[in-house]
Short mmCIF file of N, CA and C in Angstrom, two decimals:
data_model
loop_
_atom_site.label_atom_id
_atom_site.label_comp_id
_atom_site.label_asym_id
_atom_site.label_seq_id
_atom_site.Cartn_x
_atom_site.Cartn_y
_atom_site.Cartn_z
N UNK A 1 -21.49 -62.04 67.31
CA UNK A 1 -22.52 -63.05 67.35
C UNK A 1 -23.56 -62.78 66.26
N UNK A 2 -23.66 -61.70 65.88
CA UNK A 2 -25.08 -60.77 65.10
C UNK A 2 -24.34 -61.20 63.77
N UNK A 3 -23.11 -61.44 63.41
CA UNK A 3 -22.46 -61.81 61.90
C UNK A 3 -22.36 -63.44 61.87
N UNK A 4 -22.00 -63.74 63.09
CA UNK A 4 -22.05 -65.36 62.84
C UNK A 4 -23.75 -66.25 62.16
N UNK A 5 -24.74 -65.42 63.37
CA UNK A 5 -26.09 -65.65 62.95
C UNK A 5 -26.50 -65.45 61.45
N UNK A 6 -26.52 -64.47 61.05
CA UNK A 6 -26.58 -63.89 59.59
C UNK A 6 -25.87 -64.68 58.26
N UNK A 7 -24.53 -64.77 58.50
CA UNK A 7 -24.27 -65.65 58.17
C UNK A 7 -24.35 -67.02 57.46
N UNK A 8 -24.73 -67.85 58.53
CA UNK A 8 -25.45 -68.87 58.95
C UNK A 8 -26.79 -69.02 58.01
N UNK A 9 -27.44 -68.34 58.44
CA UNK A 9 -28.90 -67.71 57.81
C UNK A 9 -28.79 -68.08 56.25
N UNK A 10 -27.70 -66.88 55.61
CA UNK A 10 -27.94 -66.76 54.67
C UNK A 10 -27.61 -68.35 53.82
N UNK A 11 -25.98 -68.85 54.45
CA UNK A 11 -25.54 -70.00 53.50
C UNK A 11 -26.84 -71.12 53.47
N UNK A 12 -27.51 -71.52 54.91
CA UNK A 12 -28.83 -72.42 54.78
C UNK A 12 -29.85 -71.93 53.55
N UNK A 13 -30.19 -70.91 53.86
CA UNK A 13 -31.69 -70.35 52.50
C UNK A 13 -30.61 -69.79 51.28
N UNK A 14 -30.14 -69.98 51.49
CA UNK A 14 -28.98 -70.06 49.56
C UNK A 14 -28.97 -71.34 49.33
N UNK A 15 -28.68 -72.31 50.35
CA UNK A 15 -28.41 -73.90 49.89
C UNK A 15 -29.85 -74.70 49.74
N UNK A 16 -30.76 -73.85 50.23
CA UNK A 16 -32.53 -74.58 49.88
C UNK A 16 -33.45 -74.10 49.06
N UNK A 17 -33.17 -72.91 48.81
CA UNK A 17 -33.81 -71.96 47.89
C UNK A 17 -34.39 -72.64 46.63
N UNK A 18 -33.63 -73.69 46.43
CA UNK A 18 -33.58 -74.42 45.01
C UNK A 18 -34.85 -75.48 45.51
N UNK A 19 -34.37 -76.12 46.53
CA UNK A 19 -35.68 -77.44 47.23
C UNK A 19 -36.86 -76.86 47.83
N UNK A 20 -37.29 -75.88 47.88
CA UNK A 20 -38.72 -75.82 48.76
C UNK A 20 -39.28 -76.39 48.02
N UNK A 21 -40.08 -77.37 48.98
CA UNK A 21 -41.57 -77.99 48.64
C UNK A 21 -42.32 -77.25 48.83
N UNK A 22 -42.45 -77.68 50.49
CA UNK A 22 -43.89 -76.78 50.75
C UNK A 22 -43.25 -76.62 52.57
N UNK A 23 -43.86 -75.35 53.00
CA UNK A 23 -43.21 -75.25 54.16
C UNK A 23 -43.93 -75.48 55.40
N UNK A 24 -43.61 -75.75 56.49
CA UNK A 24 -44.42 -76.15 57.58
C UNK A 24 -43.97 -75.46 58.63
N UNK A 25 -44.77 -74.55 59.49
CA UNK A 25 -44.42 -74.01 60.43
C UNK A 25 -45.67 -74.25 61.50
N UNK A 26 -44.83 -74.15 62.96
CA UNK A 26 -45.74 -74.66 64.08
C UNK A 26 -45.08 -73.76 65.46
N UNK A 27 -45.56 -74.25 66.87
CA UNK A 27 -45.24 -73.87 67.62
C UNK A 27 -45.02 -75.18 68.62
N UNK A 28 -43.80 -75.13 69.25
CA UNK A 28 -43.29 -76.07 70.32
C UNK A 28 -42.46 -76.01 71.58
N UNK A 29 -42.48 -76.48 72.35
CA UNK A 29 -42.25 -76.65 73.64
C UNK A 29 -41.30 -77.78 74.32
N UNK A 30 -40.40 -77.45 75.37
CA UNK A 30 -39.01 -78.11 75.59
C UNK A 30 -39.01 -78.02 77.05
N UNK A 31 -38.56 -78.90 77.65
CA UNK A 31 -38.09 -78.74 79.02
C UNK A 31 -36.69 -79.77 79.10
N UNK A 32 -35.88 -79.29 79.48
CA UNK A 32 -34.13 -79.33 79.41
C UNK A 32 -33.93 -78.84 80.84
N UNK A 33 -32.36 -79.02 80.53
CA UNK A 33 -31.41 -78.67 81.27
C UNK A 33 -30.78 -76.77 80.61
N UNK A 34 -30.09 -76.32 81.17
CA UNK A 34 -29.29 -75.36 80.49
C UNK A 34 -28.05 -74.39 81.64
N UNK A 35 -27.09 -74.36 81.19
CA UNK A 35 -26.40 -73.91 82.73
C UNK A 35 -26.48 -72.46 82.68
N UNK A 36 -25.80 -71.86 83.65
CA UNK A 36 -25.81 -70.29 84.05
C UNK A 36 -24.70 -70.18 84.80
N UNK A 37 -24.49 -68.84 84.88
CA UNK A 37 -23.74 -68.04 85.95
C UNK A 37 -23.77 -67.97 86.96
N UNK A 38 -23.70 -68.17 88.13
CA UNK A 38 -23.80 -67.40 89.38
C UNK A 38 -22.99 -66.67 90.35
N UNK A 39 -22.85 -65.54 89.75
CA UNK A 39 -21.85 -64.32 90.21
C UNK A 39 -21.22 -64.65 91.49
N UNK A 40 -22.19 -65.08 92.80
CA UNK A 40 -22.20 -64.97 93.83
C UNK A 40 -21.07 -66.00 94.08
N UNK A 41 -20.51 -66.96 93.53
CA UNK A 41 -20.21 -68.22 93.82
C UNK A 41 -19.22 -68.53 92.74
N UNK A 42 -19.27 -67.61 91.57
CA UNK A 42 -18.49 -67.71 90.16
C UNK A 42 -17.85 -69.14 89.68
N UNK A 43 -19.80 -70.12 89.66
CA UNK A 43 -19.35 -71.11 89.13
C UNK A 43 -20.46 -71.27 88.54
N UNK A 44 -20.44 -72.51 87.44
CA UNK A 44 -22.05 -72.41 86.08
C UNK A 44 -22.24 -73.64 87.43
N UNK A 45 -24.12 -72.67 87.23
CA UNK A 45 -24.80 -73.73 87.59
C UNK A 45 -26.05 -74.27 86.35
N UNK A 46 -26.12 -75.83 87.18
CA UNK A 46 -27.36 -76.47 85.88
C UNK A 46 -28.56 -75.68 86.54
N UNK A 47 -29.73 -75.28 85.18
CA UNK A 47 -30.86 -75.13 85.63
C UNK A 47 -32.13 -76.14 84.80
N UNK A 48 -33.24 -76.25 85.53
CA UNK A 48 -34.54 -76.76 84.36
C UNK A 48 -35.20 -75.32 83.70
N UNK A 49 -34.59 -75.65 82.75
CA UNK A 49 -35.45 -74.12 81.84
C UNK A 49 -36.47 -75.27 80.65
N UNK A 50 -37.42 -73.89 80.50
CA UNK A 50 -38.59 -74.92 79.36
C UNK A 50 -38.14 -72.97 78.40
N UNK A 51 -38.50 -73.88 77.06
CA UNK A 51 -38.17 -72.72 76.00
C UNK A 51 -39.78 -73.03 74.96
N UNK A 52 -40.24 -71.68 74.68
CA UNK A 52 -40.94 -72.21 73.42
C UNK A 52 -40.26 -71.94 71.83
N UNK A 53 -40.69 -72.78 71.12
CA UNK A 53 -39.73 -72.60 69.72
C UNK A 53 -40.73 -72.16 69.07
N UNK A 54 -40.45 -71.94 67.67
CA UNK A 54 -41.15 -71.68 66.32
C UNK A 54 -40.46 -72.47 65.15
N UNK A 55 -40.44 -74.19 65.44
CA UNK A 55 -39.80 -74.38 64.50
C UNK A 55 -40.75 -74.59 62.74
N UNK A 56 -39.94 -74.30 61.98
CA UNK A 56 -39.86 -73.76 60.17
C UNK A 56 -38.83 -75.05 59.73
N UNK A 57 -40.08 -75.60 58.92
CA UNK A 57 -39.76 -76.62 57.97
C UNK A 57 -40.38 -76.17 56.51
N UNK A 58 -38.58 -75.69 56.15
CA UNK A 58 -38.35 -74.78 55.12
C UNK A 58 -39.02 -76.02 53.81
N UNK A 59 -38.03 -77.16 53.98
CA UNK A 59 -38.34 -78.11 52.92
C UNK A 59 -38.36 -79.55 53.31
N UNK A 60 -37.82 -80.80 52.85
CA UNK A 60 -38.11 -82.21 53.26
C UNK A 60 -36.82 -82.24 54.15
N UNK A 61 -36.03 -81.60 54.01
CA UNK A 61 -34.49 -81.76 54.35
C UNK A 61 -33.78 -80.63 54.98
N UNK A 62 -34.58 -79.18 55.09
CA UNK A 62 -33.90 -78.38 56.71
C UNK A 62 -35.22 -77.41 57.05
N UNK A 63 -34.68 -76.97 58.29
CA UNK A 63 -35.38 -76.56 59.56
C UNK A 63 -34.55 -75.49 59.75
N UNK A 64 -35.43 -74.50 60.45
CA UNK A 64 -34.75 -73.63 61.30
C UNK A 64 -36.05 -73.46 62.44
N UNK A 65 -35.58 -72.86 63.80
CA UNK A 65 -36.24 -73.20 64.83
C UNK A 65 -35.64 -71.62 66.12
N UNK A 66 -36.34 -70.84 66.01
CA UNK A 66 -35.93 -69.90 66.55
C UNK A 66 -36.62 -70.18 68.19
N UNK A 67 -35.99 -69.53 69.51
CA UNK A 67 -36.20 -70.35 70.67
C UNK A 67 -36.24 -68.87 71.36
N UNK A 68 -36.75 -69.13 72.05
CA UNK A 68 -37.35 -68.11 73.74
C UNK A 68 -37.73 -68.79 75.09
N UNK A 69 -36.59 -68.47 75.51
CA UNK A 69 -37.03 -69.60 76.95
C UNK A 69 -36.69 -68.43 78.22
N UNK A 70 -37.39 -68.89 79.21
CA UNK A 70 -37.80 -68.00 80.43
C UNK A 70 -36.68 -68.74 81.65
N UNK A 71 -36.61 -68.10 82.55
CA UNK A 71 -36.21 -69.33 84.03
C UNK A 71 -36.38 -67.91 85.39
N UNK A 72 -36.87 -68.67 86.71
CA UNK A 72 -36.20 -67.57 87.34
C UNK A 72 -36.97 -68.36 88.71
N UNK A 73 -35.57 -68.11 89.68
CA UNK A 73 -35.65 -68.78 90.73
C UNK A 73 -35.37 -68.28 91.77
N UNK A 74 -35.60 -67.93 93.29
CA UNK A 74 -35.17 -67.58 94.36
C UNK A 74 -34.75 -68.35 95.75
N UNK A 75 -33.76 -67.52 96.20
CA UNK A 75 -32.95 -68.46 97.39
C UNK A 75 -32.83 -67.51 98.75
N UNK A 76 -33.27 -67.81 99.94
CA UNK A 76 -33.15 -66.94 100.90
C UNK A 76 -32.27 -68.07 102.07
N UNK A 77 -31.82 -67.13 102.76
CA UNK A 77 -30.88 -68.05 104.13
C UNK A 77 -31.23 -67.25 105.25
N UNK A 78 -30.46 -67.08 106.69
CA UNK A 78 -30.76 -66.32 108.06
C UNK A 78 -30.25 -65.22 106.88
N UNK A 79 -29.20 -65.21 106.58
CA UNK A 79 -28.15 -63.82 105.99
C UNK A 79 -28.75 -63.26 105.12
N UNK A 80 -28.92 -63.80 103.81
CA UNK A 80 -29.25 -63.13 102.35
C UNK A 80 -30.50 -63.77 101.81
N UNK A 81 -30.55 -62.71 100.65
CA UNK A 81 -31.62 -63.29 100.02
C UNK A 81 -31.26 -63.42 98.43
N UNK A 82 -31.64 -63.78 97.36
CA UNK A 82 -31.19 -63.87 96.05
C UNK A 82 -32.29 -64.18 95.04
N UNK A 83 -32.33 -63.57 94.18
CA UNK A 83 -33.29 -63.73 93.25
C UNK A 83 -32.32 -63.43 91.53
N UNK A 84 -32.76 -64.49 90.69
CA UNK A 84 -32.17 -64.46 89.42
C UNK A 84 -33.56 -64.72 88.79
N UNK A 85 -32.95 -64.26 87.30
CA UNK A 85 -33.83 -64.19 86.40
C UNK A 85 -33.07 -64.62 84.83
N UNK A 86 -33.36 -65.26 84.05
CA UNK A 86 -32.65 -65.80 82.70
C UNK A 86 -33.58 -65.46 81.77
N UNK A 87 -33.45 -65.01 81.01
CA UNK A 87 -33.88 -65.33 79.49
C UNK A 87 -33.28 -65.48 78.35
N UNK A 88 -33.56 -66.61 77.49
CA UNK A 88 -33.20 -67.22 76.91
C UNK A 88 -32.95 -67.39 75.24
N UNK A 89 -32.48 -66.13 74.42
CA UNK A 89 -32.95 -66.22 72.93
C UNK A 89 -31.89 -66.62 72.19
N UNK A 90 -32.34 -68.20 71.45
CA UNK A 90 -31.82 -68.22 70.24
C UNK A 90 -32.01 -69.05 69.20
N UNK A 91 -31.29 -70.07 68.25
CA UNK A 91 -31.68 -70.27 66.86
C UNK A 91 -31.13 -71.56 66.70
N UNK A 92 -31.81 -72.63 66.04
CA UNK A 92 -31.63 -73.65 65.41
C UNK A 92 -31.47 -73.92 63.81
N UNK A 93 -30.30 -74.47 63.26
CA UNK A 93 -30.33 -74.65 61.77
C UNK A 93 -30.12 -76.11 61.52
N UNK A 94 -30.97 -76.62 61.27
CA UNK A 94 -31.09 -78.00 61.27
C UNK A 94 -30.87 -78.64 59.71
N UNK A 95 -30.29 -80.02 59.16
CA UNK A 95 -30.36 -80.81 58.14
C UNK A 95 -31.80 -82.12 58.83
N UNK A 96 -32.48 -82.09 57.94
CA UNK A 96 -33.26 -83.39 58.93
C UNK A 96 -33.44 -84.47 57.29
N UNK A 97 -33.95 -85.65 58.03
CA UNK A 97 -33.78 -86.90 57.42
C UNK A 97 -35.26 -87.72 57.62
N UNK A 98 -36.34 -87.44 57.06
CA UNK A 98 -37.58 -88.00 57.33
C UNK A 98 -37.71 -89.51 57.33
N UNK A 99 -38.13 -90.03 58.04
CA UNK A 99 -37.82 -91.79 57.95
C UNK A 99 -39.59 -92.02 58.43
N UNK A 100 -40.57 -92.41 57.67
CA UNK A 100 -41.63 -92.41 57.77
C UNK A 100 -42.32 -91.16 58.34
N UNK A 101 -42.97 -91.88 59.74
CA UNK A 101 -43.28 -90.66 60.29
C UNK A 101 -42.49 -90.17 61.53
N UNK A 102 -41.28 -90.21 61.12
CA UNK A 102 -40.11 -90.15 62.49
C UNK A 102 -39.55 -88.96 61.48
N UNK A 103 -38.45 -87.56 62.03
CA UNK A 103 -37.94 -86.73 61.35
C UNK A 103 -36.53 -86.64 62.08
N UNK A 104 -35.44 -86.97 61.93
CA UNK A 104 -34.33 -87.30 62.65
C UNK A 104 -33.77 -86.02 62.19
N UNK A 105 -32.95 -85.22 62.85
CA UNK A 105 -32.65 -83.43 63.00
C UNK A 105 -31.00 -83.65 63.20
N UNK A 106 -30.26 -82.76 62.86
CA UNK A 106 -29.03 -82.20 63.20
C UNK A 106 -28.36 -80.72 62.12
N UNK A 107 -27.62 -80.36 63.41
CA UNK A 107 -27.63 -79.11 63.15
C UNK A 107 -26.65 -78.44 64.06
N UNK A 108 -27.17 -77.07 64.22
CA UNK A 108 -26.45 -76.08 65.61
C UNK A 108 -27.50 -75.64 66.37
N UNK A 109 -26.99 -75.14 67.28
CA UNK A 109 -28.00 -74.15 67.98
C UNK A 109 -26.95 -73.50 68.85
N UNK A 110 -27.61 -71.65 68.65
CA UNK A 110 -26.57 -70.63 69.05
C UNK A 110 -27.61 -69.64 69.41
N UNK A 111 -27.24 -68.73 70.58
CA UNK A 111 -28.05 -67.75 71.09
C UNK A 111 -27.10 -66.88 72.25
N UNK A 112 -28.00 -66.13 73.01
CA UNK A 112 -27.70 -65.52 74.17
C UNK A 112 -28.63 -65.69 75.24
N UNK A 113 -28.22 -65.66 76.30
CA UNK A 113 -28.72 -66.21 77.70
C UNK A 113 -28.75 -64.59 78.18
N UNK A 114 -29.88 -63.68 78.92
CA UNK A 114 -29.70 -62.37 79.42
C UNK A 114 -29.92 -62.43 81.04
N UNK A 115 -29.06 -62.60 81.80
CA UNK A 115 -29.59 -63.09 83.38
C UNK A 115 -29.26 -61.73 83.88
N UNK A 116 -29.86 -61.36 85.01
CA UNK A 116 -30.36 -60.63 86.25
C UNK A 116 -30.06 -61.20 87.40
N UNK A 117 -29.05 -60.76 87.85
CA UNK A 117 -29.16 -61.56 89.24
C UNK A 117 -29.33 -60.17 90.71
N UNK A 118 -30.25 -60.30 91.46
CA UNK A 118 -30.61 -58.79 92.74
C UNK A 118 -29.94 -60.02 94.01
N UNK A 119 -28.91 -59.36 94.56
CA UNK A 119 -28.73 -59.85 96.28
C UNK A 119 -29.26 -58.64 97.28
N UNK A 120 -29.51 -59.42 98.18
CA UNK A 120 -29.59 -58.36 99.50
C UNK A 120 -28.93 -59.33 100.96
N UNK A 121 -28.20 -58.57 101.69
CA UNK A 121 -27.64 -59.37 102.39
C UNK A 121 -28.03 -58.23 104.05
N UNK A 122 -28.90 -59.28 104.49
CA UNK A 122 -29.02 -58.57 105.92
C UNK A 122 -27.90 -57.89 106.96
N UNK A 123 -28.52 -56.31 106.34
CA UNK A 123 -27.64 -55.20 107.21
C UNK A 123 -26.55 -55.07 106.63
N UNK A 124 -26.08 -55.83 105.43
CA UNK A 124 -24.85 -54.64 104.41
C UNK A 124 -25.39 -54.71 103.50
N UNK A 125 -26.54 -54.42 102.95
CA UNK A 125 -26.70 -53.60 101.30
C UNK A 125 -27.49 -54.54 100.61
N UNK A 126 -27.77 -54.34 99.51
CA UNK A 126 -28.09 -55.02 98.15
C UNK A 126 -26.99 -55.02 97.47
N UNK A 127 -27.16 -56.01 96.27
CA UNK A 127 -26.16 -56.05 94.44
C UNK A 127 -27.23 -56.35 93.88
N UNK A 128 -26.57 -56.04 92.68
CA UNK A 128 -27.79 -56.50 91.31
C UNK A 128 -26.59 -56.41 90.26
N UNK A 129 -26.43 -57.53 89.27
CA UNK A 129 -25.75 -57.94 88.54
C UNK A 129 -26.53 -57.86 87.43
N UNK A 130 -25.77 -57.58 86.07
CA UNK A 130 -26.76 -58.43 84.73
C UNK A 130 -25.39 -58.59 83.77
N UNK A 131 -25.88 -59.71 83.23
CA UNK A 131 -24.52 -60.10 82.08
C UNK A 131 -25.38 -60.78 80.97
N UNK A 132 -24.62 -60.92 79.79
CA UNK A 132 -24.82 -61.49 78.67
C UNK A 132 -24.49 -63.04 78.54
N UNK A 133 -24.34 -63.70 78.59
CA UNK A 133 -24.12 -65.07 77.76
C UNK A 133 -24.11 -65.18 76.46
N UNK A 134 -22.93 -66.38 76.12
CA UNK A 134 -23.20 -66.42 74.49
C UNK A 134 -22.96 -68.22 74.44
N UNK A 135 -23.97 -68.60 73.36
CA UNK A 135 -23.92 -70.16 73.77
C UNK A 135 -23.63 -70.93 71.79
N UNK A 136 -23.03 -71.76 71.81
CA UNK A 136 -22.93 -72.35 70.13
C UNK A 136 -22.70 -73.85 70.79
N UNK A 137 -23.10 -75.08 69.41
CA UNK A 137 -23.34 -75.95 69.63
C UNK A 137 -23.96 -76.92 69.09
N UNK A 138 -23.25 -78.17 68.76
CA UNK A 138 -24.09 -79.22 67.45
C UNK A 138 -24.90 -79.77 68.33
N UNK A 139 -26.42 -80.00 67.55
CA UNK A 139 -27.56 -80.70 68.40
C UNK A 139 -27.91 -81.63 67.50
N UNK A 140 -28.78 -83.00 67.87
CA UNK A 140 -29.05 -83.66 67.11
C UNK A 140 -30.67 -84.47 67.80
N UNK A 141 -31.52 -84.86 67.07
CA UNK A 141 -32.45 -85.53 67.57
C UNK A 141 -33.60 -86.06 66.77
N UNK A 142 -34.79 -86.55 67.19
CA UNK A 142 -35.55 -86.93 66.41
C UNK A 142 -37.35 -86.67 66.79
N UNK A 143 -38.03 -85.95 65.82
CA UNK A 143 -39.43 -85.93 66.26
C UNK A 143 -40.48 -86.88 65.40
N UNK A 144 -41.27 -87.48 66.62
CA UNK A 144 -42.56 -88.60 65.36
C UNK A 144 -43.51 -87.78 65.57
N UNK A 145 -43.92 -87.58 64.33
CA UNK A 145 -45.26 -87.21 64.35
C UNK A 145 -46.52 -88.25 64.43
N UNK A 146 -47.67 -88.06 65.42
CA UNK A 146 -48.51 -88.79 65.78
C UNK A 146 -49.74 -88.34 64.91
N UNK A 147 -49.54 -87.19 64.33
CA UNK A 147 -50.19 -86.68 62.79
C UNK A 147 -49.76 -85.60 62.32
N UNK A 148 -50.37 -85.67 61.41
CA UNK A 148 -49.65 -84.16 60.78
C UNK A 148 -49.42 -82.84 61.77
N UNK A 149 -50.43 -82.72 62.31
CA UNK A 149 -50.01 -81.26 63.24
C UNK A 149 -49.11 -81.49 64.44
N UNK A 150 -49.32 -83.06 65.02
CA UNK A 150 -48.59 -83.00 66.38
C UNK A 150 -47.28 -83.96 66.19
N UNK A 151 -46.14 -83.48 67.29
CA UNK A 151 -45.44 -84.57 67.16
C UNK A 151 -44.77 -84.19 68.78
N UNK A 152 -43.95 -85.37 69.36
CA UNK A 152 -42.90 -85.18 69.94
C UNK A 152 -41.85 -85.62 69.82
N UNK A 153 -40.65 -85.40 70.33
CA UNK A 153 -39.56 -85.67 70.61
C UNK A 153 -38.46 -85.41 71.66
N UNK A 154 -37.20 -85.50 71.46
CA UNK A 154 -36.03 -86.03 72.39
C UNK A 154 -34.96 -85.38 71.57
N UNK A 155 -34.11 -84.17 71.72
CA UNK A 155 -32.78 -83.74 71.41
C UNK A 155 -31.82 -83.63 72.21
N UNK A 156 -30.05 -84.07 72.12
CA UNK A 156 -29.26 -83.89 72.36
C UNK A 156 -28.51 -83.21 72.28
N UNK A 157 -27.51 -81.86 72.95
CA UNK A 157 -26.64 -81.12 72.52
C UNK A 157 -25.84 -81.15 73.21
N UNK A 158 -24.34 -80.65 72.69
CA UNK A 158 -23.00 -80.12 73.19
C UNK A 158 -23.11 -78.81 73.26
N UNK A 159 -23.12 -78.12 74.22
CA UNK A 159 -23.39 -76.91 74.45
C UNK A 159 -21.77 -75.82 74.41
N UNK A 160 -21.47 -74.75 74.21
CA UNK A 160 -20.10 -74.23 74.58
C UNK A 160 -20.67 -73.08 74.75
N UNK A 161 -20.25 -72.66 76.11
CA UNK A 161 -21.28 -71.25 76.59
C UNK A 161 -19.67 -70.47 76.91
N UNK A 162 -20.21 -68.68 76.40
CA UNK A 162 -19.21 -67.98 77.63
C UNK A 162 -19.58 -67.17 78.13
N UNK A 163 -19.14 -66.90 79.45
CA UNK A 163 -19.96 -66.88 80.67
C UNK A 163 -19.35 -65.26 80.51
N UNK A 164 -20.57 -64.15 80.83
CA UNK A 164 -20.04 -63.02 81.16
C UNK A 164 -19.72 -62.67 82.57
N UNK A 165 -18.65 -62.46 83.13
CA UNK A 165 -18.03 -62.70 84.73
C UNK A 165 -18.51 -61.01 84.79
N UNK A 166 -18.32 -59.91 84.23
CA UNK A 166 -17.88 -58.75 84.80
C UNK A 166 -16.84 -58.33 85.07
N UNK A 167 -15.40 -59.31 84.95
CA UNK A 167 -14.23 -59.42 85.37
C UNK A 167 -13.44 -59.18 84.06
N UNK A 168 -12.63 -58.09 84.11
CA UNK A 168 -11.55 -58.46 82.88
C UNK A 168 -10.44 -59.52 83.20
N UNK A 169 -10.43 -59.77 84.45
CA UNK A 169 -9.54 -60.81 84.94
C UNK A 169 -10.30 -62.15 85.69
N UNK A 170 -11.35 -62.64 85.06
CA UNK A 170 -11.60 -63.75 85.28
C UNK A 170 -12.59 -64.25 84.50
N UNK A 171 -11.99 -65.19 83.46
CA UNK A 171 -13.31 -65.88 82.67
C UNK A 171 -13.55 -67.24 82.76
N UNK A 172 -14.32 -67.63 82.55
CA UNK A 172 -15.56 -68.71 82.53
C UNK A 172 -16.03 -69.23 81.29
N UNK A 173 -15.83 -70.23 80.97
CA UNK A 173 -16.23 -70.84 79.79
C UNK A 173 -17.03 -72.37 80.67
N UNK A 174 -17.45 -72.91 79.57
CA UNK A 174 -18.36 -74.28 80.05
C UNK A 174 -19.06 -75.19 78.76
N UNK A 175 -18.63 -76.45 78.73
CA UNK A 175 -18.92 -77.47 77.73
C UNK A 175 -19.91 -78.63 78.65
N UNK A 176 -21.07 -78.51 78.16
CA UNK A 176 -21.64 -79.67 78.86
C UNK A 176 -22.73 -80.27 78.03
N UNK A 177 -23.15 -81.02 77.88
CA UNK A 177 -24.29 -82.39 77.26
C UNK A 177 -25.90 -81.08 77.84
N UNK A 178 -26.69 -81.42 77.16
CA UNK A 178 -28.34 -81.23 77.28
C UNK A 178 -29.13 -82.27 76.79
N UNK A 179 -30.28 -82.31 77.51
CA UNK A 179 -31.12 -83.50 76.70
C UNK A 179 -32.29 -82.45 77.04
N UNK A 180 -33.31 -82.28 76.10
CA UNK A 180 -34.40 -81.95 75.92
C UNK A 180 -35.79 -82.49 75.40
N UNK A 181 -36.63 -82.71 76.44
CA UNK A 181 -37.71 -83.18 75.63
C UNK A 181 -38.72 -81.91 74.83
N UNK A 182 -38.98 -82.66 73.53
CA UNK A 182 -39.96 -81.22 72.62
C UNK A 182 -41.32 -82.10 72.84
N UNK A 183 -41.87 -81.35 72.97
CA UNK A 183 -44.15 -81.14 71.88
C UNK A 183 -44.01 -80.63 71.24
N UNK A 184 -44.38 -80.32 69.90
CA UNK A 184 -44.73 -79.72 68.81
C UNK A 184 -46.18 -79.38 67.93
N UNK A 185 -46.48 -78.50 67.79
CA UNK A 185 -47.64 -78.49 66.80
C UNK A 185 -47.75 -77.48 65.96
N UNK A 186 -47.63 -78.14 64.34
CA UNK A 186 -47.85 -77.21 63.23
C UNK A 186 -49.30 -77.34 62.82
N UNK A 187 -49.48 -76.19 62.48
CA UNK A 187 -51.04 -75.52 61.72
C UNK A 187 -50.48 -75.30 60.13
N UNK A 188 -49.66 -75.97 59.40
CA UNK A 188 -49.47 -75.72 57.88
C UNK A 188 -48.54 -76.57 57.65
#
């Protein structure tokens, strides 16, 4: 994953190196969908995760947008109890297409998902799980800016996650749609 990223990295800022204008960087905010694991049940579930970005508008024509998103939810019954925890890191490489004050985006977005999951089940024991996730995926969308520093928007992705089971004999993969709404605000 650490060579695909890099990668990536380098062919974008080799292919813009030549176009910087002038660069714009800000801080923004998302609330989506995003799925997960759940050991207990060994099936992806959807969650509402919110991520903050740092997206970098290298030049008129790409972006990159590095992401950190949080989640963590608990479930108790007569029997058990369950508590998970997600976090969320990864990276956007965007082509965008400025159309006034609208900025229409496409690209990828690829990361890792780090979940925690603690059971306790009344009168046989505790578990505590942790696995990796690995997620890739074309996204596409569009932000208006309402002025220079602020804008929002609406992105779409195809997500392809694989799911770390713990199992050498049972894997988990998962393709599903996201819609995300962003806020945004750059200071440059």
């Amino acid at each position: 994953m650490k060579t695909i990223i890099t990668l990536l990295f380098v062919l974008i800022l080799t292919g813009i190196s030549h176009s910087q204008d002038k660069k714009k960087v800000g801080l923004g905010m998302s609330i989506g969908t995003t799925t997960f694991y759940a050991a207990a049940n060994q099936t992806p579930t959807r969650l509402v995760f919110t991520s903050i970005y740092l997206p970098i508008h290298i030049s008129d024509k790409f972006k990159i947008e590095p992401e950190l998103g949080f989640t963590h939810y608990t479930a108790s019954s007569d029997y058990s109890d369950q508590s998970n925890t997600g976090i969320k890191f990864g990276i956007g490489f965007f082509g965008k297409k400025p159309i006034e004050q609208t900025h229409v985006y496409y690209g990828v977005r690829l990361g890792i998902i780090r979940e925690s999951e603690d059971y306790s089940y009344d009168g046989y024991g505790s578990d505590k799980e942790k696995s990796t996730h690995k997620f890739i995926g074309p996204a596409f969308g569009a932000e208006h800016f309402f002025s220079p520093a602020f804008s929002f928007g609406g992105e779409t992705q195809f997500i392809y996650t694989i799911f770390d089971t713990g199992s050498s004999s049972f894997d988990l993969n998962s393709l599903d749609n996201r819609v995300h709404l962003f806020l945004r605000w750059y200071w440059n």
